[in-house]
Short mmCIF file of C-alpha atoms and ligand atoms in Angstrom, two decimals:
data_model
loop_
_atom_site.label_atom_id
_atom_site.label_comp_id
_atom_site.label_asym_id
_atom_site.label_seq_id
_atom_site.Cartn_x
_atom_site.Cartn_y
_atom_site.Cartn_z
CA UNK A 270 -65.83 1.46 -70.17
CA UNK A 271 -67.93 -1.65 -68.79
CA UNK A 272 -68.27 -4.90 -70.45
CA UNK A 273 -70.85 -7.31 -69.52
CA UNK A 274 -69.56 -10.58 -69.39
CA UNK A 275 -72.36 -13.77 -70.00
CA UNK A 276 -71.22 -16.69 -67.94
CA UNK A 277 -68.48 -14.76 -66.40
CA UNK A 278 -68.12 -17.02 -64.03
CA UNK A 279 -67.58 -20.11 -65.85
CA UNK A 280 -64.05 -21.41 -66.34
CA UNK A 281 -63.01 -19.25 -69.45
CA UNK A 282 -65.56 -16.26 -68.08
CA UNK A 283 -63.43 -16.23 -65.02
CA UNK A 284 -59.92 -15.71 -66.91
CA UNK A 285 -60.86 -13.34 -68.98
CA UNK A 286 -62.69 -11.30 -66.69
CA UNK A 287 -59.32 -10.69 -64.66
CA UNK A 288 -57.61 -10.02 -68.35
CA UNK A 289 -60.34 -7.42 -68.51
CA UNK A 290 -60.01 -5.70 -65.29
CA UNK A 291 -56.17 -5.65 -65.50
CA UNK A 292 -56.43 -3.38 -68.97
CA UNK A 293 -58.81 -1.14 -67.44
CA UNK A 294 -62.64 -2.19 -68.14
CA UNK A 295 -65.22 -2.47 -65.86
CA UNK A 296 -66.84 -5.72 -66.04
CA UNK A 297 -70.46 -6.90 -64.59
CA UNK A 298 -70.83 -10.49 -64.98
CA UNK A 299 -74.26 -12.47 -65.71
CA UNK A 300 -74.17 -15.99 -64.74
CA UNK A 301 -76.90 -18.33 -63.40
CA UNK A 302 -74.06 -20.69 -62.23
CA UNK A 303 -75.88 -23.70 -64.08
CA UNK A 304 -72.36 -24.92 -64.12
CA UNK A 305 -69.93 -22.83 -61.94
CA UNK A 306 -69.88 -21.94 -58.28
CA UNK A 307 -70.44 -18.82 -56.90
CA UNK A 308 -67.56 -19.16 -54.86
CA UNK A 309 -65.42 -18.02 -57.65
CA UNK A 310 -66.56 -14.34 -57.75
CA UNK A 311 -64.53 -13.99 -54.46
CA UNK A 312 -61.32 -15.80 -55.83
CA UNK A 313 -61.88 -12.88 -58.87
CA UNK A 314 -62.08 -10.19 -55.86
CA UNK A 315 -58.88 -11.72 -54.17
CA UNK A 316 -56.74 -11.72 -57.42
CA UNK A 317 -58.40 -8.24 -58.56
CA UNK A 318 -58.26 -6.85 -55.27
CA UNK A 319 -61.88 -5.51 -56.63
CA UNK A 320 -65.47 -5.82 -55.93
CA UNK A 321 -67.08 -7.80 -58.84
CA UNK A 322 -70.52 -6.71 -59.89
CA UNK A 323 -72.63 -9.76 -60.81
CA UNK A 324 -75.97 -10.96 -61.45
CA UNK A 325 -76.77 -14.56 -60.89
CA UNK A 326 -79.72 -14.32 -63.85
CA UNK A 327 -80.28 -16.34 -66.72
CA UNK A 328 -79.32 -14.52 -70.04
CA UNK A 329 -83.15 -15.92 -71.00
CA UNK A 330 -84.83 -14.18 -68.62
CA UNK A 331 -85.05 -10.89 -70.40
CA UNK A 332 -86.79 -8.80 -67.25
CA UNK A 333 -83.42 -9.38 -65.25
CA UNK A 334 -81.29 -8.42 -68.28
CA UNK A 335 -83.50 -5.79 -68.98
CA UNK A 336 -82.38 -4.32 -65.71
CA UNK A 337 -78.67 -5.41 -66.30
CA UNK A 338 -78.86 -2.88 -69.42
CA UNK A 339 -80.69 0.10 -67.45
CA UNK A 340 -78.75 0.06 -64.26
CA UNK A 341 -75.38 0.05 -66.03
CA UNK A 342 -73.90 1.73 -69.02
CA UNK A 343 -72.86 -1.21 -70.88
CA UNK A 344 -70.55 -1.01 -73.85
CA UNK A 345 -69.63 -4.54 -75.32
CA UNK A 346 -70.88 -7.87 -74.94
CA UNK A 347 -68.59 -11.21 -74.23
CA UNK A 348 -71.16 -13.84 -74.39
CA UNK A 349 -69.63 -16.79 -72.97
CA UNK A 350 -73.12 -18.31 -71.60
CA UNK A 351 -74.11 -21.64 -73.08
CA UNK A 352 -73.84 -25.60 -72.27
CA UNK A 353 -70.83 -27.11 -73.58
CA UNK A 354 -70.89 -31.08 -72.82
CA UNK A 355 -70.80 -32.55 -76.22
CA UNK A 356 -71.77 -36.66 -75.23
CA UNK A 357 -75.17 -34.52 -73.18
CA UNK A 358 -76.11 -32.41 -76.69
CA UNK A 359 -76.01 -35.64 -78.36
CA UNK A 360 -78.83 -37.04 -75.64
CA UNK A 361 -80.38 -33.63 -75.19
CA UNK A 362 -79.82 -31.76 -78.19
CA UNK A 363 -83.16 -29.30 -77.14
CA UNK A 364 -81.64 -28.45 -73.93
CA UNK A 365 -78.61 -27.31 -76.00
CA UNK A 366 -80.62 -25.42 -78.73
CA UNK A 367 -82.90 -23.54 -75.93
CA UNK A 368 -79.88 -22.74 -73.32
CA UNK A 369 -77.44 -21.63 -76.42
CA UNK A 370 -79.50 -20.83 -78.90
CA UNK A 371 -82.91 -18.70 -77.72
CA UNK A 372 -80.25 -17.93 -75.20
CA UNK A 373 -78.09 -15.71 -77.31
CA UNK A 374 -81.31 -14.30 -79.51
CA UNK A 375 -82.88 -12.98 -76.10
CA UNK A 376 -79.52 -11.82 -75.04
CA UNK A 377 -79.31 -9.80 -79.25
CA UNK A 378 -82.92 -8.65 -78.68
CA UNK A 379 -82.21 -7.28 -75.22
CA UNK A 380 -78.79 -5.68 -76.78
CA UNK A 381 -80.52 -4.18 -79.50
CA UNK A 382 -83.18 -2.66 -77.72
CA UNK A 383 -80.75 -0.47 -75.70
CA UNK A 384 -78.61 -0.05 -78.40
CA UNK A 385 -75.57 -1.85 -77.23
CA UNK A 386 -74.37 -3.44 -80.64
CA UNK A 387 -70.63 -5.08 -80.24
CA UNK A 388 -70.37 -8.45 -79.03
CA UNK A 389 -67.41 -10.77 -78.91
CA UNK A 390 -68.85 -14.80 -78.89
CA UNK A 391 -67.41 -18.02 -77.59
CA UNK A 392 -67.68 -20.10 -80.83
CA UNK A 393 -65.28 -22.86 -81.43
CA UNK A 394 -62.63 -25.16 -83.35
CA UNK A 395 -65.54 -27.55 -83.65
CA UNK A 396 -67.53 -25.25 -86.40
CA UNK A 397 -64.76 -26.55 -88.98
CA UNK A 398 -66.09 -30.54 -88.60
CA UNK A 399 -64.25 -33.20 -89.71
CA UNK A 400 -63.20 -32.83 -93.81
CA UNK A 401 -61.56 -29.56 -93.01
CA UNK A 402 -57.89 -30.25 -92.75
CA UNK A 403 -55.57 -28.56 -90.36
CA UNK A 404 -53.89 -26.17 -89.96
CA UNK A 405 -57.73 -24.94 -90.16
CA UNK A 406 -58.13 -21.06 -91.22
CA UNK A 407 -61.07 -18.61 -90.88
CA UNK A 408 -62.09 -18.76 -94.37
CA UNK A 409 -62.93 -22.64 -94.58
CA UNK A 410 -66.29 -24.13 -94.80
CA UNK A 411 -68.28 -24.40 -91.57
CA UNK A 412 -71.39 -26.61 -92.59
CA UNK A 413 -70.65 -29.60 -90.33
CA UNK A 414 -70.78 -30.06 -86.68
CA UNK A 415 -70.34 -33.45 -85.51
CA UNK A 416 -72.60 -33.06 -82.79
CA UNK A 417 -75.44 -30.86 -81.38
CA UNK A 418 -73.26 -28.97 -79.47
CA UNK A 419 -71.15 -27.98 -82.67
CA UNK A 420 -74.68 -27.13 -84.30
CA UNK A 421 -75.14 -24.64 -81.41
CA UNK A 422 -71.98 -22.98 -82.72
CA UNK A 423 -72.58 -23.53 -86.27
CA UNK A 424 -76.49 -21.28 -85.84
CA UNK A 425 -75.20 -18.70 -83.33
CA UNK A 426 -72.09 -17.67 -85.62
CA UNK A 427 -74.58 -17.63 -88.93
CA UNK A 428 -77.22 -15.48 -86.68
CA UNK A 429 -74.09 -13.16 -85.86
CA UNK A 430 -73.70 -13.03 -89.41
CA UNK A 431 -76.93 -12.62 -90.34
CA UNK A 432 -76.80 -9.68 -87.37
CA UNK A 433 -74.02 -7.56 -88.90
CA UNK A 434 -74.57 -7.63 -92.36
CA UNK A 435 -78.66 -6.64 -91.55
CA UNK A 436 -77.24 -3.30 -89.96
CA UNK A 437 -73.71 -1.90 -90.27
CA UNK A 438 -73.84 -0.64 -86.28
CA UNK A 439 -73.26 -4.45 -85.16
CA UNK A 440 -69.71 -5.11 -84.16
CA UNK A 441 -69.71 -8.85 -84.16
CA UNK A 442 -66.09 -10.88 -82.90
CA UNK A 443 -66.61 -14.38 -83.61
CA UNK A 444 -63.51 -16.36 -81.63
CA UNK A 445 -63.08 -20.44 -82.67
CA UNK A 446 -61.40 -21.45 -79.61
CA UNK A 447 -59.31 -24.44 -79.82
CA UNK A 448 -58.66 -26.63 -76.40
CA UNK A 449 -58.56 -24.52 -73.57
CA UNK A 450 -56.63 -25.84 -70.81
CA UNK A 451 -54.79 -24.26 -67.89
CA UNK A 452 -55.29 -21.60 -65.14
CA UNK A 453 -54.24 -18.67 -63.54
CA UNK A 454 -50.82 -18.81 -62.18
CA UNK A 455 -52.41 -18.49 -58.69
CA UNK A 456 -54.15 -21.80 -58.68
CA UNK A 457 -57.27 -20.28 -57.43
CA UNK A 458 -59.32 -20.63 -60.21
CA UNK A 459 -59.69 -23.32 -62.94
CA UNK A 460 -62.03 -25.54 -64.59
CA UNK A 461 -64.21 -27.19 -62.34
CA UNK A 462 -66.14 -29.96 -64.36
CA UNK A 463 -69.51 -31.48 -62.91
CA UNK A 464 -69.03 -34.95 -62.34
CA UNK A 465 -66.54 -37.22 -64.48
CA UNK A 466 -64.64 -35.10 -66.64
CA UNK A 467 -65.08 -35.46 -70.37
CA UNK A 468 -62.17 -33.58 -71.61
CA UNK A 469 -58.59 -34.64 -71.52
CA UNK A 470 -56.78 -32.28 -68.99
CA UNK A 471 -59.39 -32.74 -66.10
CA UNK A 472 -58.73 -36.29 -66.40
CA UNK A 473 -55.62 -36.05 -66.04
CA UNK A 474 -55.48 -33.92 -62.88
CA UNK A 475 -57.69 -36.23 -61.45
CA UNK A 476 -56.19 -39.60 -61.95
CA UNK A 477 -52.58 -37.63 -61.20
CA UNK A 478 -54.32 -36.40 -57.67
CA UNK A 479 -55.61 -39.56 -57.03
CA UNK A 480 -59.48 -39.57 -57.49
CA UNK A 481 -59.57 -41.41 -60.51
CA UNK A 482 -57.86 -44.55 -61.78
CA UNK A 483 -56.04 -44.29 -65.08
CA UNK A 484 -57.08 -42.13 -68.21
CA UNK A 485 -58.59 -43.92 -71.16
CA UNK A 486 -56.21 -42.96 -74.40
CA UNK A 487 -59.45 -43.12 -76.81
CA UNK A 488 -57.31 -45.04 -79.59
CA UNK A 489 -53.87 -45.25 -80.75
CA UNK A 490 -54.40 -46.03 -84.71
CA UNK A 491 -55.01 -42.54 -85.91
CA UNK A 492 -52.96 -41.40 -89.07
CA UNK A 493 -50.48 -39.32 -86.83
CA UNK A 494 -46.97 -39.46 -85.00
CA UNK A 495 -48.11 -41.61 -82.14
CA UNK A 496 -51.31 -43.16 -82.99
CA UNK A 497 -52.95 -41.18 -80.89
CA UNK A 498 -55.57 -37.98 -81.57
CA UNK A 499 -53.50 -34.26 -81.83
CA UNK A 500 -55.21 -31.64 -80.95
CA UNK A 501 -53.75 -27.56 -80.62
CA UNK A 502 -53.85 -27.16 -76.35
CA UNK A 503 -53.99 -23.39 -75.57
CA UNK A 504 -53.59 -22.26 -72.05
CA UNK A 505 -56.91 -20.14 -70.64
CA UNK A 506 -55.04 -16.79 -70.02
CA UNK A 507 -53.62 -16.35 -73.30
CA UNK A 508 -57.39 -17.29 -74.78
CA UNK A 509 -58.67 -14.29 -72.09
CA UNK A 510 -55.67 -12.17 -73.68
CA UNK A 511 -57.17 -12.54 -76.75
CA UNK A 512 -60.58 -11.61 -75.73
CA UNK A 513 -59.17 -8.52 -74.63
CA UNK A 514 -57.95 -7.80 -77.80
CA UNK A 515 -60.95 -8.82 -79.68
CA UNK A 516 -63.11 -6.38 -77.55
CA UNK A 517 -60.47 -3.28 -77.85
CA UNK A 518 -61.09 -4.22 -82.26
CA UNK A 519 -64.88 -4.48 -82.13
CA UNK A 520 -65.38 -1.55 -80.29
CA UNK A 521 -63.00 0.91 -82.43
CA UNK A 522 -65.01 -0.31 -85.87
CA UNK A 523 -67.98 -2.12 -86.11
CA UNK A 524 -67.61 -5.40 -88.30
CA UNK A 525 -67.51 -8.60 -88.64
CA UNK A 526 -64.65 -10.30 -87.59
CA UNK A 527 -63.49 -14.02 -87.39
CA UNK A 528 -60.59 -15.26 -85.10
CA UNK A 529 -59.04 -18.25 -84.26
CA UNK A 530 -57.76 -18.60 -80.73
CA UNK A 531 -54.95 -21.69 -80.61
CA UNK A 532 -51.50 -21.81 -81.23
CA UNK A 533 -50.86 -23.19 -84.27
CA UNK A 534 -49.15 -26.29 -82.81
CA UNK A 535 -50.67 -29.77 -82.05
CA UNK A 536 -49.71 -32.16 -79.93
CA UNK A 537 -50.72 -35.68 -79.49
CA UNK A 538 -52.72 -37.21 -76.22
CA UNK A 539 -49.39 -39.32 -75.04
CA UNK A 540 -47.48 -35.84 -75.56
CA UNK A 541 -49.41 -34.28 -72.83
CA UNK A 542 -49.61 -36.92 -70.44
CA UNK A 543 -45.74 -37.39 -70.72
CA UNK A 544 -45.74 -34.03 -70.83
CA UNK A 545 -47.66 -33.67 -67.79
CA UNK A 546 -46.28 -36.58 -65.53
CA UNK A 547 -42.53 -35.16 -66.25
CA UNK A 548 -43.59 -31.18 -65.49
CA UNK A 549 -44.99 -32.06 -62.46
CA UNK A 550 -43.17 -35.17 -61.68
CA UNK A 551 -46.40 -37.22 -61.03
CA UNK A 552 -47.41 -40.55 -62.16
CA UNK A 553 -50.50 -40.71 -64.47
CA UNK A 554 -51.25 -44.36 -65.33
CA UNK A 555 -53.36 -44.83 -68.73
CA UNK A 556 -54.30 -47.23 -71.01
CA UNK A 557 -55.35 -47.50 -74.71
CA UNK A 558 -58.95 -47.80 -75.52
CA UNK A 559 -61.30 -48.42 -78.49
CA UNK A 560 -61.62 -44.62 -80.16
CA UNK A 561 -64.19 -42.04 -78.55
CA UNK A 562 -67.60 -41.76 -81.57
CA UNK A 563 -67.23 -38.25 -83.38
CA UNK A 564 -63.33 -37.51 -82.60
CA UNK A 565 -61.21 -36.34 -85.25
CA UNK A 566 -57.19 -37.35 -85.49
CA UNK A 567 -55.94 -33.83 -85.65
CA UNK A 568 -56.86 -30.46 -85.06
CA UNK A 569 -55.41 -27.68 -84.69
CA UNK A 570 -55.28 -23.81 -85.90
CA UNK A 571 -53.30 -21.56 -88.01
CA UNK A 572 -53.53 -18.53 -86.09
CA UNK A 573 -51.72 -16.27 -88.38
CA UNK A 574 -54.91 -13.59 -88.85
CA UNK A 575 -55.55 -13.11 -85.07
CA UNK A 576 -51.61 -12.50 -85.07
CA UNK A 577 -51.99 -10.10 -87.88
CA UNK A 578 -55.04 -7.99 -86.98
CA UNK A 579 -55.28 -8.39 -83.36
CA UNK A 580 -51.28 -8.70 -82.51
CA UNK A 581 -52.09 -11.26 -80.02
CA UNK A 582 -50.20 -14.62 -79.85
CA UNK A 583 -50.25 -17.61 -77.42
CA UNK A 584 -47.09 -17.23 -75.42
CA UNK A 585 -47.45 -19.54 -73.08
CA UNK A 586 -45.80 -23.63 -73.78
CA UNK A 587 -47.67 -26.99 -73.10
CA UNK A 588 -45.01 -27.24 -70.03
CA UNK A 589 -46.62 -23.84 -68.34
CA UNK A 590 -50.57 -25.16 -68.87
CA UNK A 591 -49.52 -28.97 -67.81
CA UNK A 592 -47.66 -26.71 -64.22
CA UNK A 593 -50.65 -24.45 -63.52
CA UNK A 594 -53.63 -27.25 -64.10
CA UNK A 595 -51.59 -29.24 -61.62
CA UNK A 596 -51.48 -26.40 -59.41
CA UNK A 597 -55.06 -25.41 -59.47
CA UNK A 598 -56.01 -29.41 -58.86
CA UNK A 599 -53.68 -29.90 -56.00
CA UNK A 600 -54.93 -26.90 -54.65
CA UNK A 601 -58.66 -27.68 -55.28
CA UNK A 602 -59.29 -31.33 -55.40
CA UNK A 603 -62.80 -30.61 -55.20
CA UNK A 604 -63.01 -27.48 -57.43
CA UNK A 605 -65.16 -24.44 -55.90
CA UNK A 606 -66.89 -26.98 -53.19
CA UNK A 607 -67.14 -24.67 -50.08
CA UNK A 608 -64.03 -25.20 -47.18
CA UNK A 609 -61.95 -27.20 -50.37
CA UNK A 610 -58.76 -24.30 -50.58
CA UNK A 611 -56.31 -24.13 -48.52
CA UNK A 612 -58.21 -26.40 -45.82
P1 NAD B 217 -68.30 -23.04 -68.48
O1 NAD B 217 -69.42 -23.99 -68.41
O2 NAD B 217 -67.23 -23.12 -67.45
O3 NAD B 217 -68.85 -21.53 -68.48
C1 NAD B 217 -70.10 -21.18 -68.98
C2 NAD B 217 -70.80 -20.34 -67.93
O4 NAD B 217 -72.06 -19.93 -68.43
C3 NAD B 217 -71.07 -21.11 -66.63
O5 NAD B 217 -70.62 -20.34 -65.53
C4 NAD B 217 -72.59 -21.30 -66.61
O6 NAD B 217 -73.09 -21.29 -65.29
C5 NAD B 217 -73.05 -20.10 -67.42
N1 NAD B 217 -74.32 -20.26 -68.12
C6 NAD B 217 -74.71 -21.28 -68.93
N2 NAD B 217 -75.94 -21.05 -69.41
C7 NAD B 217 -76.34 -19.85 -68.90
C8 NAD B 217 -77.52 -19.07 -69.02
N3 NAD B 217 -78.57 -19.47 -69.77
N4 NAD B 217 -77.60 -17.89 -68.35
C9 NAD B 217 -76.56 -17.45 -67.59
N5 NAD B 217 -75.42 -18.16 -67.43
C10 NAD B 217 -75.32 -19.34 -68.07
O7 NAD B 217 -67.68 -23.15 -69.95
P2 NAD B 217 -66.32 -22.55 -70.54
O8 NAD B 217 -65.38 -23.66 -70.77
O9 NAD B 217 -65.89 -21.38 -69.74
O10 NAD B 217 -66.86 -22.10 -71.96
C11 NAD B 217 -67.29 -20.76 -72.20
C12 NAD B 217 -67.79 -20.65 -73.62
O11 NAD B 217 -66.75 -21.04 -74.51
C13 NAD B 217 -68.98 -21.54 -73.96
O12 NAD B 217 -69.81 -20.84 -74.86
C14 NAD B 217 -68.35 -22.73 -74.66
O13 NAD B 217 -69.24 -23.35 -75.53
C15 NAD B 217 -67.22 -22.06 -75.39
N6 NAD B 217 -66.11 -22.96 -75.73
C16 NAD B 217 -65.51 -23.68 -74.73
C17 NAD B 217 -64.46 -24.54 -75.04
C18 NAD B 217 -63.82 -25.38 -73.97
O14 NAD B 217 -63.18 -26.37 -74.32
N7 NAD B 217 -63.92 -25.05 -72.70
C19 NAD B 217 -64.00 -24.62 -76.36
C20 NAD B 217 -64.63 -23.86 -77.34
C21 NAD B 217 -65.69 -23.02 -77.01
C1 WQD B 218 -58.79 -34.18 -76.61
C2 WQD B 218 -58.11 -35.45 -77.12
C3 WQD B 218 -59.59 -37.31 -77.36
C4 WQD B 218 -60.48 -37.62 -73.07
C5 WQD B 218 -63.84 -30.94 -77.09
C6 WQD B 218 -65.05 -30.50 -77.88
C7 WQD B 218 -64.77 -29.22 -78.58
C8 WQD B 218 -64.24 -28.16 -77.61
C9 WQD B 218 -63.13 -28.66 -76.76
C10 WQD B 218 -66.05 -26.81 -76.86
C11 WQD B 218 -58.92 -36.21 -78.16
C12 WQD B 218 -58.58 -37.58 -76.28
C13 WQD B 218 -60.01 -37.24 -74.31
C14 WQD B 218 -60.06 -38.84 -72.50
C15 WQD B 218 -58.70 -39.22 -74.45
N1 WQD B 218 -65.25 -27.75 -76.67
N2 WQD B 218 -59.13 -38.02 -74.98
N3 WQD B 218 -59.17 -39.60 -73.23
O1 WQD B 218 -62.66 -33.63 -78.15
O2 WQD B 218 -60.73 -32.15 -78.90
O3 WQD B 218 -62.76 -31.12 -78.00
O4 WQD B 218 -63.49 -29.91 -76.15
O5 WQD B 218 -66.26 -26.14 -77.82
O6 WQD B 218 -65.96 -28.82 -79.18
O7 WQD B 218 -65.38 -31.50 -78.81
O8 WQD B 218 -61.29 -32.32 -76.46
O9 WQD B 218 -60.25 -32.84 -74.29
O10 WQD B 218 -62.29 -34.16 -75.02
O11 WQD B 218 -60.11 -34.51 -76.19
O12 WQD B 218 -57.91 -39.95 -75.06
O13 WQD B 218 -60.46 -39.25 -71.41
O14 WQD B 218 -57.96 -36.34 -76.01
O15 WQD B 218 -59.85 -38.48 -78.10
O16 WQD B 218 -58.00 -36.76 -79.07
P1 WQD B 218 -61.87 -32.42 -77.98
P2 WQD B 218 -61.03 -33.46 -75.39
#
């Protein structure tokens, strides 16, 4: 059975592309690599010990994913495709309405007009905005985003919706992702960020290996433990896991379905920088700074339903994703950049 796999090469693509392959599928991956390297398709063949098929098209350009559809007999959808930088939607917001927005309705046109109705989509922890309070379940109101980027999520999940209750042959997975961090246990693939990272964990590796100075702790006078913001980390294989699962549900009954992917427990920013330093016995020098605009305190997921209906469960600890992003950084200082591993 063959899944196509939007932005398969991107850093969550990637994962759960080798999740895929190792229960069976076939997968053929779309990606324009607007922000990944081709370079990773091989690291996919080495741990696969497969040939990947992949298009490097733009999910928007519907005469190459026209031929996508005809030349293979596609079964499911995992539309990962989209921009994800939250500060850039706030100074862009149309790039991030046209790239994730008429991106996924081109990709649903081109789907329905060969008749290829189950899709499982990236959406995220950030559809349940800032009055929800945690531990955050499916059922709560999604009306506010904090930021463009969230908005992206907010449309494509009610278009979904919109999608399966128009026609009861849509299969539609809708997976809230919490914080993604990690890689595969090889430490050749990973996130790769473009320039300075914005998220936590590719700080970290990067002031720990040396190529930045110290991590900015964006405040320490939150209502929690430490002072500092909590947030529910989830390492990137268990998140591909449960795309595996989520895939296996849509396609045995079409319906609407809404997941969240974390693991229930949050932990603080100073947690995983301890965390980090001891695991890998590193230094990582920080210190505090005024808050970060739009972040919450906590946030993090009660994943009971995902538990119940999928029977998936994170299973890996903070100490295993804190080990294998260290690996994957020492390995790669410079991410995917040609002649970086091994050299
Ligand atoms: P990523 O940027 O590493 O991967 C996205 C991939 O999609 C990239 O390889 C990029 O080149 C490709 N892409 C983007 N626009 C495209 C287009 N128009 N046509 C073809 N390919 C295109 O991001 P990621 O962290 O792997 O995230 C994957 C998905 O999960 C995204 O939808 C993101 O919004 C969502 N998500 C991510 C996080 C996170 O923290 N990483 C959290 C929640 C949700
Ligand atoms: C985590 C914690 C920061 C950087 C974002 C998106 C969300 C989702 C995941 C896609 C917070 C603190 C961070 C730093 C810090 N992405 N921090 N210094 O903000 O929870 O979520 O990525 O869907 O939509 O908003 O993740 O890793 O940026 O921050 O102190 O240099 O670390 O304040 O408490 P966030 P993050």
């Amino acid at each position: 059975m063959t899944i196509l796999v939007t932005g398969g090469a991107g850093y969550i693509g990637s994962h759960t592309v080798i999740e895929l392959i190792q229960s069976g599928y076939d997968v053929v991956i779309v990606d324009n690599f607007s922000n990944s390297h081709p370079e990773v398709i091989q690291r996919i063949e080495t741990i696969t010990n497969q040939t990947i098929k992949y298009y490097a098209n733009d999910i928007k350009d519907s005469e190459a994913m026209r031929k996508i559809f005809a030349e293979n007999a596609i079964s499911a959808v995992i539309h990962f495709a989209a921009y994800k930088a939250v500060g850039e939607s706030v100074e862009q917001p149309l790039k991030y309405y046209e790239n994730n927005v008429s991106g996924t309705i081109a990709l649903l046109e081109i789907m329905q007009e060969f008749a290829v109705k189950t899709i499982v989509f990236s959406s995220s922890a950030t559809v349940y905005g800032a009055d929800n309070p945690s531990p955050l379940t499916e059922d709560m109101p999604t009306l506010d985003a904090n930021n463009p980027y969230g908005y992206t999520k907010i449309v494509n999940e009610r278009m979904l919706k919109d999608l399966a209750h128009s026609d009861p042959d849509w299969s539609v997975v809708l997976l809230r992702y919490f914080n993604p961090i990690g890689a595969y246990e090889t430490g050749t693939i990973g996130e790769d960020p473009n320039g300075i990272p914005n998220n936590l964990m590719p700080y970290i590796t990067q002031v720990a290996v040396g190529k930045l100075d110290q991590v900015s702790v964006f405040g320490n006078d939150y209502d929690t433990p430490d002072g500092t913001g909590v947030r529910d980390y989830i390492h990137v294989v268990d998140l591909a896991k449960g795309h595996v699962k989520a895939v296996a549900k849509a396609l045995a009954e079409a319906q609407l379905y809404i997941y969240n992917l974390g693991t229930g427990q949050g932990y603080s920013v100073l947690d995983l920088i301890h965390t980090f330093s001891e695991t890998n016995d590193v230094d990582v020098p920080y210190q505090i700074t005024d808050r970060r605009e739009g972040d919450i305190a906590v946030c993090y997921a009660d994943p009971t339903k995902a538990q119940q209906e999928l029977g998936w469960i994170a299973e890996k600890t903070l100490v295993d994703m804190c080990r294998d992003s260290w690996r994957w950084q020492q390995n790669n200082p410079n991410g995917y950049q040609a002649g970086n591993m091994n050299d």
